Tab-separated table of C-alpha atoms in Angstrom:
chain	number	residue	atom	x	y	z
Y	27	ILE	CA	-25.410	-68.678	31.856
Y	28	LEU	CA	-28.362	-66.399	31.509
Y	29	ALA	CA	-30.152	-68.392	28.779
Y	30	VAL	CA	-29.221	-71.290	31.728
Y	31	LEU	CA	-31.720	-69.661	34.564
Y	32	ALA	CA	-34.183	-68.700	31.844
Y	33	ALA	CA	-33.990	-72.320	31.066
Y	34	LEU	CA	-34.863	-73.364	34.536
Y	35	ALA	CA	-37.168	-71.160	35.453
Y	36	VAL	CA	-39.672	-71.971	32.141
Y	37	ALA	CA	-39.163	-75.606	33.334
Y	38	GLY	CA	-40.167	-74.879	36.570
Y	39	LEU	CA	-37.146	-76.247	38.284
Y	40	VAL	CA	-34.950	-72.990	39.577
Y	41	GLN	CA	-33.312	-73.474	43.197
Y	42	LEU	CA	-31.591	-71.302	45.615
Y	43	TRP	CA	-28.684	-72.691	45.197
Y	44	GLN	CA	-28.845	-72.822	41.367
Y	45	VAL	CA	-29.409	-69.382	41.458
Y	46	ALA	CA	-26.392	-68.865	43.476
Y	47	GLY	CA	-23.935	-70.912	41.697
Y	48	LEU	CA	-25.236	-69.240	38.310
Y	49	VAL	CA	-24.958	-65.784	39.855
Y	50	PHE	CA	-21.314	-66.787	40.591
Y	51	LEU	CA	-20.538	-67.561	37.082
Y	52	SER	CA	-22.119	-64.579	35.626
Y	53	GLY	CA	-20.048	-62.530	38.142
Y	54	THR	CA	-16.905	-63.983	37.140
Y	55	CYS	CA	-17.436	-63.734	33.700
Y	56	ARG	CA	-18.297	-59.927	34.238
Y	57	ALA	CA	-14.993	-59.566	36.141
Y	58	THR	CA	-13.409	-60.695	33.365
Y	59	LEU	CA	-15.492	-59.074	30.268
Y	60	ASP	CA	-15.562	-55.681	31.714
Y	61	PRO	CA	-11.701	-54.964	32.724
Y	62	THR	CA	-10.733	-56.605	29.117
Y	63	MET	CA	-13.745	-53.866	27.446
Y	64	GLN	CA	-12.184	-51.096	29.360
Y	65	ALA	CA	-8.725	-51.687	28.761
Y	66	LEU	CA	-9.280	-51.851	24.906
Y	67	ILE	CA	-11.225	-48.273	24.749
Y	68	PRO	CA	-7.846	-46.112	25.051
Y	69	ASN	CA	-7.082	-47.894	21.929
Y	70	GLN	CA	-9.685	-47.121	20.156
Y	71	VAL	CA	-10.482	-43.503	20.519
Y	72	PRO	CA	-8.220	-40.374	20.489
Y	73	ARG	CA	-6.609	-39.529	24.117
Y	74	GLU	CA	-8.944	-36.126	24.300
Y	75	ASP	CA	-12.134	-38.878	23.528
Y	76	LEU	CA	-11.197	-41.153	26.467
Y	77	LEU	CA	-13.689	-39.464	28.706
Y	78	ASN	CA	-16.346	-39.490	26.461
Y	79	ALA	CA	-15.776	-43.227	25.157
Y	80	PHE	CA	-15.794	-44.543	29.195
Y	81	THR	CA	-18.756	-42.306	29.918
Y	82	LEU	CA	-20.978	-43.746	27.404
Y	83	SER	CA	-19.647	-47.520	27.859
Y	84	ALA	CA	-20.219	-46.722	31.719
Y	85	ALA	CA	-23.901	-45.260	30.236
Y	86	THR	CA	-24.559	-48.981	28.800
Y	87	ARG	CA	-24.338	-50.365	32.335
Y	88	HIS	CA	-25.939	-48.380	34.373
Y	89	GLY	CA	-28.662	-47.650	32.340
Y	90	GLY	CA	-29.570	-50.829	31.837
Y	91	LYS	CA	-31.465	-50.354	35.292
Y	92	LEU	CA	-34.174	-48.515	33.162
Y	93	VAL	CA	-35.124	-51.714	31.808
Y	94	LEU	CA	-37.378	-52.421	34.903
Y	95	LEU	CA	-39.717	-49.812	33.127
Y	96	VAL	CA	-40.568	-52.766	30.598
Y	97	ALA	CA	-39.411	-55.625	33.138
Y	98	SER	CA	-41.634	-54.896	36.246
Y	99	PRO	CA	-45.338	-54.885	34.367
Y	100	LEU	CA	-44.206	-58.095	32.638
Y	101	LEU	CA	-43.534	-59.518	35.738
Y	102	ALA	CA	-47.309	-59.333	36.902
Y	103	VAL	CA	-48.701	-60.727	33.221
Y	104	ASP	CA	-49.116	-64.349	33.903
Y	105	SER	CA	-48.411	-65.230	30.551
Y	106	VAL	CA	-45.124	-63.757	30.923
Y	107	GLY	CA	-43.857	-63.511	34.361
Y	108	VAL	CA	-40.320	-64.231	35.654
Y	109	ALA	CA	-39.409	-66.803	33.331
Y	110	GLY	CA	-40.800	-64.852	30.304
Y	111	VAL	CA	-38.337	-61.634	31.287
Y	112	LEU	CA	-35.267	-63.840	32.045
Y	113	VAL	CA	-35.842	-65.046	28.375
Y	114	MET	CA	-36.043	-61.698	27.301
Y	115	SER	CA	-32.932	-61.114	29.253
Y	116	ALA	CA	-30.943	-63.709	27.786
Y	117	VAL	CA	-32.148	-62.868	24.216
Y	118	LEU	CA	-30.996	-59.088	24.711
Y	119	GLN	CA	-27.424	-60.229	25.987
Y	120	LEU	CA	-27.080	-62.496	22.751
Y	121	ALA	CA	-27.888	-59.230	20.869
Y	122	GLY	CA	-25.364	-57.454	22.577
Y	123	ALA	CA	-22.854	-60.314	22.229
Y	124	LEU	CA	-23.577	-60.544	18.559
Y	125	SER	CA	-22.974	-56.767	18.234
Y	126	MET	CA	-19.669	-57.128	20.078
Y	127	ALA	CA	-18.462	-59.514	17.739
Y	128	ARG	CA	-18.873	-57.038	14.352
Y	129	VAL	CA	-16.128	-54.727	16.200
Y	130	LEU	CA	-12.860	-55.226	13.890
Y	131	THR	CA	-10.711	-52.720	14.997
Y	132	ALA	CA	-7.513	-54.080	15.946
Y	133	SER	CA	-5.823	-52.859	19.105
Y	134	ARG	CA	-2.860	-50.645	18.581
Y	135	GLY	CA	-1.227	-50.986	22.028
Y	136	GLU	CA	1.893	-52.522	22.905
Y	137	SER	CA	1.956	-56.199	24.533
Y	138	GLY	CA	4.072	-57.063	26.846
Y	139	LYS	CA	5.777	-60.805	27.584
Y	140	GLU	CA	3.660	-63.493	29.318
Y	141	ARG	CA	5.165	-63.982	32.577
Y	142	GLY	CA	2.266	-66.290	34.158
Y	143	MET	CA	-0.915	-65.390	35.800
Y	144	ALA	CA	0.650	-64.987	39.779
Y	145	ARG	CA	3.521	-62.891	38.201
Y	146	ALA	CA	1.620	-60.617	35.865
Y	147	ILE	CA	-0.568	-60.088	38.979
Y	148	VAL	CA	2.233	-58.843	41.281
Y	149	GLU	CA	3.485	-56.663	38.171
Y	150	GLY	CA	0.160	-55.049	38.304
Y	151	LEU	CA	0.174	-54.393	42.082
Y	152	VAL	CA	3.647	-53.461	42.007
Y	153	HIS	CA	2.887	-50.718	39.064
Y	154	ILE	CA	0.166	-49.484	40.901
Y	155	TYR	CA	1.259	-49.077	44.059
Y	156	THR	CA	4.425	-47.238	43.065
Y	157	ASN	CA	2.738	-44.796	41.021
Y	158	ARG	CA	1.248	-42.606	43.359
Y	159	THR	CA	-1.310	-40.825	40.987
Y	160	ILE	CA	-2.909	-44.308	40.418
Y	161	ALA	CA	-2.845	-45.443	43.414
Y	162	LEU	CA	-4.828	-42.795	44.372
Y	163	PHE	CA	-7.358	-43.145	42.274
Y	164	VAL	CA	-7.668	-47.018	42.766
Y	165	ILE	CA	-8.104	-46.443	46.560
Y	166	LEU	CA	-10.500	-43.468	46.201
Y	167	ALA	CA	-12.807	-45.847	43.913
Y	168	ALA	CA	-12.142	-48.696	46.762
Y	169	PHE	CA	-13.361	-46.274	49.515
Y	170	HIS	CA	-16.213	-44.986	47.117
Y	171	CYS	CA	-17.878	-48.510	46.291
Y	172	ALA	CA	-17.427	-49.846	50.211
Y	173	LEU	CA	-19.008	-46.510	51.808
Y	174	VAL	CA	-21.380	-45.398	49.511
Y	175	MET	CA	-22.086	-47.899	46.258
Y	176	SER	CA	-22.825	-50.744	48.414
Y	177	PHE	CA	-26.515	-50.001	49.007
Y	178	ASP	CA	-28.177	-53.062	47.043
Y	179	ALA	CA	-28.640	-55.048	50.041
Y	180	ILE	CA	-30.013	-51.970	52.052
Y	181	LEU	CA	-32.817	-50.511	49.425
Y	182	PRO	CA	-35.384	-53.716	50.286
Y	183	VAL	CA	-34.666	-52.799	53.756
Y	184	LEU	CA	-35.494	-49.282	53.298
Y	185	SER	CA	-38.371	-49.427	50.892
Y	186	ARG	CA	-40.343	-51.686	53.397
Y	187	GLN	CA	-39.273	-50.438	56.597
Y	188	GLU	CA	-39.131	-46.779	56.216
Y	189	LEU	CA	-41.025	-46.303	52.857
Y	190	GLY	CA	-44.246	-48.270	53.753
Y	191	ALA	CA	-43.902	-50.856	50.410
Y	192	ILE	CA	-46.291	-53.539	50.818
Y	193	ASP	CA	-44.607	-55.000	46.713
Y	194	GLY	CA	-41.774	-54.546	44.948
Y	195	SER	CA	-42.974	-51.503	43.086
Y	196	THR	CA	-41.240	-48.979	45.802
Y	197	LEU	CA	-37.838	-51.066	45.179
Y	198	GLY	CA	-38.556	-50.972	41.397
Y	199	TYR	CA	-38.553	-47.135	41.324
Y	200	LEU	CA	-35.455	-46.638	43.586
Y	201	VAL	CA	-33.749	-48.862	41.245
Y	202	MET	CA	-34.896	-47.595	38.353
Y	203	ALA	CA	-34.520	-43.922	39.509
Y	204	PHE	CA	-30.556	-44.587	40.096
Y	205	GLY	CA	-30.289	-46.026	36.523
Y	206	ALA	CA	-31.809	-42.430	35.242
Y	207	GLY	CA	-29.874	-40.178	36.818
Y	208	SER	CA	-26.501	-42.281	35.772
Y	209	MET	CA	-27.515	-42.088	32.336
Y	210	VAL	CA	-28.357	-38.219	32.864
Y	211	GLY	CA	-25.330	-37.653	34.559
Y	212	LEU	CA	-23.246	-39.880	32.261
Y	213	LEU	CA	-24.517	-38.422	28.885
Y	214	LEU	CA	-24.024	-34.706	30.176
Y	215	THR	CA	-20.420	-35.849	31.306
Y	216	ALA	CA	-19.991	-37.155	27.607
Y	217	GLY	CA	-19.980	-34.009	26.353
Y	218	VAL	CA	-17.412	-32.190	28.187
Y	219	ARG	CA	-14.205	-31.198	26.522
Y	220	ASP	CA	-12.505	-28.770	28.535
Y	221	GLU	CA	-10.328	-30.550	31.141
Y	222	ALA	CA	-10.447	-28.428	33.799
Y	223	ARG	CA	-14.396	-28.823	33.717
Y	224	LYS	CA	-13.488	-32.328	34.169
Y	225	GLY	CA	-11.509	-31.841	37.400
Y	226	GLN	CA	-14.348	-29.710	38.502
Y	227	ILE	CA	-16.908	-32.466	37.776
Y	228	LEU	CA	-14.863	-35.180	39.364
Y	229	MET	CA	-14.426	-33.283	42.981
Y	230	TRP	CA	-18.421	-32.395	42.512
Y	231	THR	CA	-19.598	-35.856	41.568
Y	232	ALA	CA	-17.170	-37.341	44.577
Y	233	VAL	CA	-19.360	-34.765	47.149
Y	234	GLY	CA	-22.284	-35.802	45.951
Y	235	SER	CA	-21.336	-39.198	45.937
Y	236	GLY	CA	-21.391	-39.168	49.813
Y	237	LEU	CA	-24.007	-36.575	50.342
Y	238	THR	CA	-27.139	-37.779	48.187
Y	239	PRO	CA	-26.945	-41.331	50.557
Y	240	MET	CA	-27.582	-39.053	53.615
Y	241	MET	CA	-30.342	-37.426	51.389
Y	242	LEU	CA	-31.690	-40.821	50.832
Y	243	ALA	CA	-31.662	-41.739	54.770
Y	244	LEU	CA	-33.426	-38.824	55.589
Y	245	SER	CA	-36.066	-39.358	52.990
Y	246	ASP	CA	-39.739	-40.465	54.755
Y	247	ASN	CA	-41.628	-40.545	51.647
Y	248	VAL	CA	-41.368	-42.179	48.312
Y	249	PRO	CA	-40.981	-39.011	45.685
Y	250	LEU	CA	-37.715	-37.660	48.083
Y	251	ALA	CA	-36.367	-41.284	47.977
Y	252	VAL	CA	-36.611	-41.786	44.096
Y	253	ILE	CA	-34.875	-37.755	43.819
Y	254	ALA	CA	-32.431	-39.152	46.281
Y	255	SER	CA	-31.774	-42.174	44.367
Y	256	ALA	CA	-31.676	-40.519	41.198
Y	257	GLY	CA	-28.654	-38.384	42.457
Y	258	MET	CA	-26.980	-41.331	43.913
Y	259	GLY	CA	-27.089	-42.730	40.572
Y	260	ALA	CA	-25.869	-39.340	38.634
Y	261	SER	CA	-23.209	-38.459	41.158
Y	262	GLN	CA	-22.037	-41.922	41.794
Y	263	ALA	CA	-21.619	-43.466	38.232
Y	264	THR	CA	-20.276	-40.409	37.049
Y	265	PHE	CA	-17.687	-40.306	39.522
Y	266	MET	CA	-16.466	-44.185	38.877
Y	267	ALA	CA	-16.587	-43.383	34.990
Y	268	LEU	CA	-14.498	-40.431	35.911
Y	269	THR	CA	-11.932	-42.410	37.901
Y	270	ASN	CA	-11.389	-45.094	35.546
Y	271	THR	CA	-10.639	-42.921	32.765
Y	272	TYR	CA	-8.006	-41.199	34.761
Y	273	VAL	CA	-6.468	-44.686	35.473
Y	274	GLN	CA	-6.454	-45.712	32.028
Y	275	ALA	CA	-5.122	-42.292	30.790
Y	276	ILE	CA	-2.191	-42.955	32.235
Y	277	ALA	CA	-1.490	-47.022	32.604
Y	278	PRO	CA	1.021	-48.207	30.063
Y	279	ASP	CA	-0.491	-50.178	27.115
Y	280	ARG	CA	1.448	-53.474	28.301
Y	281	LEU	CA	-0.087	-53.105	31.820
Y	282	ARG	CA	-3.647	-51.634	30.860
Y	283	GLY	CA	-5.657	-55.168	31.321
Y	284	ARG	CA	-4.024	-55.758	34.748
Y	285	ILE	CA	-4.596	-52.201	35.705
Y	286	GLY	CA	-8.055	-52.240	34.608
Y	287	SER	CA	-8.575	-55.471	36.567
Y	288	LEU	CA	-7.382	-55.045	39.938
Y	289	TYR	CA	-8.951	-51.453	39.997
Y	290	THR	CA	-12.233	-53.919	39.192
Y	291	LEU	CA	-11.013	-56.104	41.978
Y	292	HIS	CA	-10.459	-52.902	44.441
Y	293	ALA	CA	-13.796	-51.256	43.197
Y	294	GLY	CA	-16.485	-54.349	42.888
Y	295	GLY	CA	-15.059	-57.006	45.349
Y	296	VAL	CA	-15.004	-54.531	48.492
Y	297	MET	CA	-18.137	-53.903	47.500
Y	298	ALA	CA	-19.944	-57.439	47.040
Y	299	PHE	CA	-18.533	-57.711	50.696
Y	300	SER	CA	-19.377	-54.479	52.016
Y	301	ASN	CA	-23.325	-55.362	50.573
Y	302	LEU	CA	-22.880	-58.460	52.515
Y	303	GLY	CA	-21.827	-57.005	55.955
Y	304	TYR	CA	-24.587	-53.919	55.252
Y	305	GLY	CA	-27.250	-55.902	54.495
Y	306	PHE	CA	-27.198	-57.824	57.829
Y	307	ALA	CA	-26.537	-54.332	59.503
Y	308	ALA	CA	-30.032	-52.848	57.969
Y	309	ASP	CA	-31.491	-55.916	59.435
Y	310	VAL	CA	-30.333	-55.082	62.786
Y	311	PHE	CA	-30.239	-51.262	63.079
Y	312	SER	CA	-32.294	-50.474	60.135
Y	313	ALA	CA	-31.616	-48.448	56.432
Y	314	PRO	CA	-31.298	-44.872	57.688
Y	315	PRO	CA	-28.664	-45.242	60.052
Y	316	ILE	CA	-26.038	-47.072	57.893
Y	317	LEU	CA	-26.481	-45.001	54.564
Y	318	PHE	CA	-26.112	-41.659	56.731
Y	319	VAL	CA	-22.738	-42.885	58.616
Y	320	THR	CA	-21.307	-44.129	55.505
Y	321	GLY	CA	-21.920	-41.405	53.553
Y	322	ALA	CA	-20.884	-39.149	56.138
Y	323	LEU	CA	-17.244	-41.266	56.335
Y	324	PHE	CA	-16.904	-40.887	52.652
Y	325	VAL	CA	-17.230	-37.181	52.627
Y	326	VAL	CA	-14.439	-37.185	55.469
Y	327	VAL	CA	-12.245	-39.794	53.253
Y	328	LEU	CA	-12.711	-37.292	50.514
Y	329	VAL	CA	-11.565	-34.687	52.188
Y	330	SER	CA	-8.887	-36.089	54.158
Y	331	LEU	CA	-6.822	-37.265	50.759
Y	332	SER	CA	-8.000	-33.788	48.983
Y	333	VAL	CA	-5.959	-31.777	51.674
Y	334	GLY	CA	-3.633	-34.549	52.133
Y	335	GLN	CA	-2.434	-35.101	48.456
Y	336	PRO	CA	-1.611	-32.288	45.986
Y	337	VAL	CA	-1.714	-34.509	43.594
Y	338	LEU	CA	-5.716	-34.656	43.652
Y	339	ARG	CA	-6.206	-30.980	44.254
Y	340	ARG	CA	-3.951	-30.371	40.767
Y	341	VAL	CA	-6.853	-32.637	39.215
Y	342	TYR	CA	-9.983	-30.638	40.976
Y	343	ARG	CA	-8.038	-27.259	39.348
Y	344	THR	CA	-6.822	-28.197	36.022
Y	345	GLY	CA	-8.280	-31.328	35.379
Y	346	GLU	CA	-4.690	-32.642	34.323
Y	347	VAL	CA	-3.355	-36.289	34.901
Y	348	VAL	CA	-0.094	-37.767	35.018
Y	349	ALA	CA	1.990	-40.903	36.511
Y	350	ALA	CA	3.777	-39.933	39.202
């Protein structure tokens, strides 16, 4: 898909409807690829290494934003431009696909009898919402993505109206800072072996996920905004990696792929629609109020769930999670 877009750009034939269609197809492929990869991880590494594996996997995704360090300057080079950057991206994606094809380790998980797509989805949903622990993490991740991770459509408005940007460089700095923060947070978490420490990191990154957008909303200059964006990356990416780890750790092998897909649907699906709404709202009300209010709302949701759910408090305290 990226190669097709690159070819259209090289030929000078790119139109908005083509970009929208290709992005839709790309999103469909990613929605299938990501849960599949996540579901295979627990069958490739020992249980005690799950957090390390999931955080390193997440680091490869969030750290991709750092490619802007190379891509942004190239956009300004007449001989490269957008078309050249797209070609470079397509080549890198092909290299990644070839690397994955070299993984020959076979999954050792149990498999269930095929029951059809609709029935399989229902079975996955039933398991999620009849298992309090899994349901809690899925719901928490959905609120997280709806309230504090849906900022992509807000950043251009913030950089232009509040930070005085006259081109895309300020937006690029914010995106790169988020990617850098994500990489640092995930790599530091990947080295944690103590279960209780993992629970503490979950709690503090949850709190940070709400506070850092509020900090960004109050930032009145680029350096402060970059620091806040890096904090968002560190807290939000680590929080999502941890919730995904806990869900996959207690999901049964025969349902792990479906539960992973539904986790992605709850998180990524709501984030897409939230982004759309926040983008329109930012044009009307400006970006800071949206960032501040949504961050505060997530803190309220987090405190409410933490107070009302002993399962969550036990995870904070011990880092241990069991199906319930």
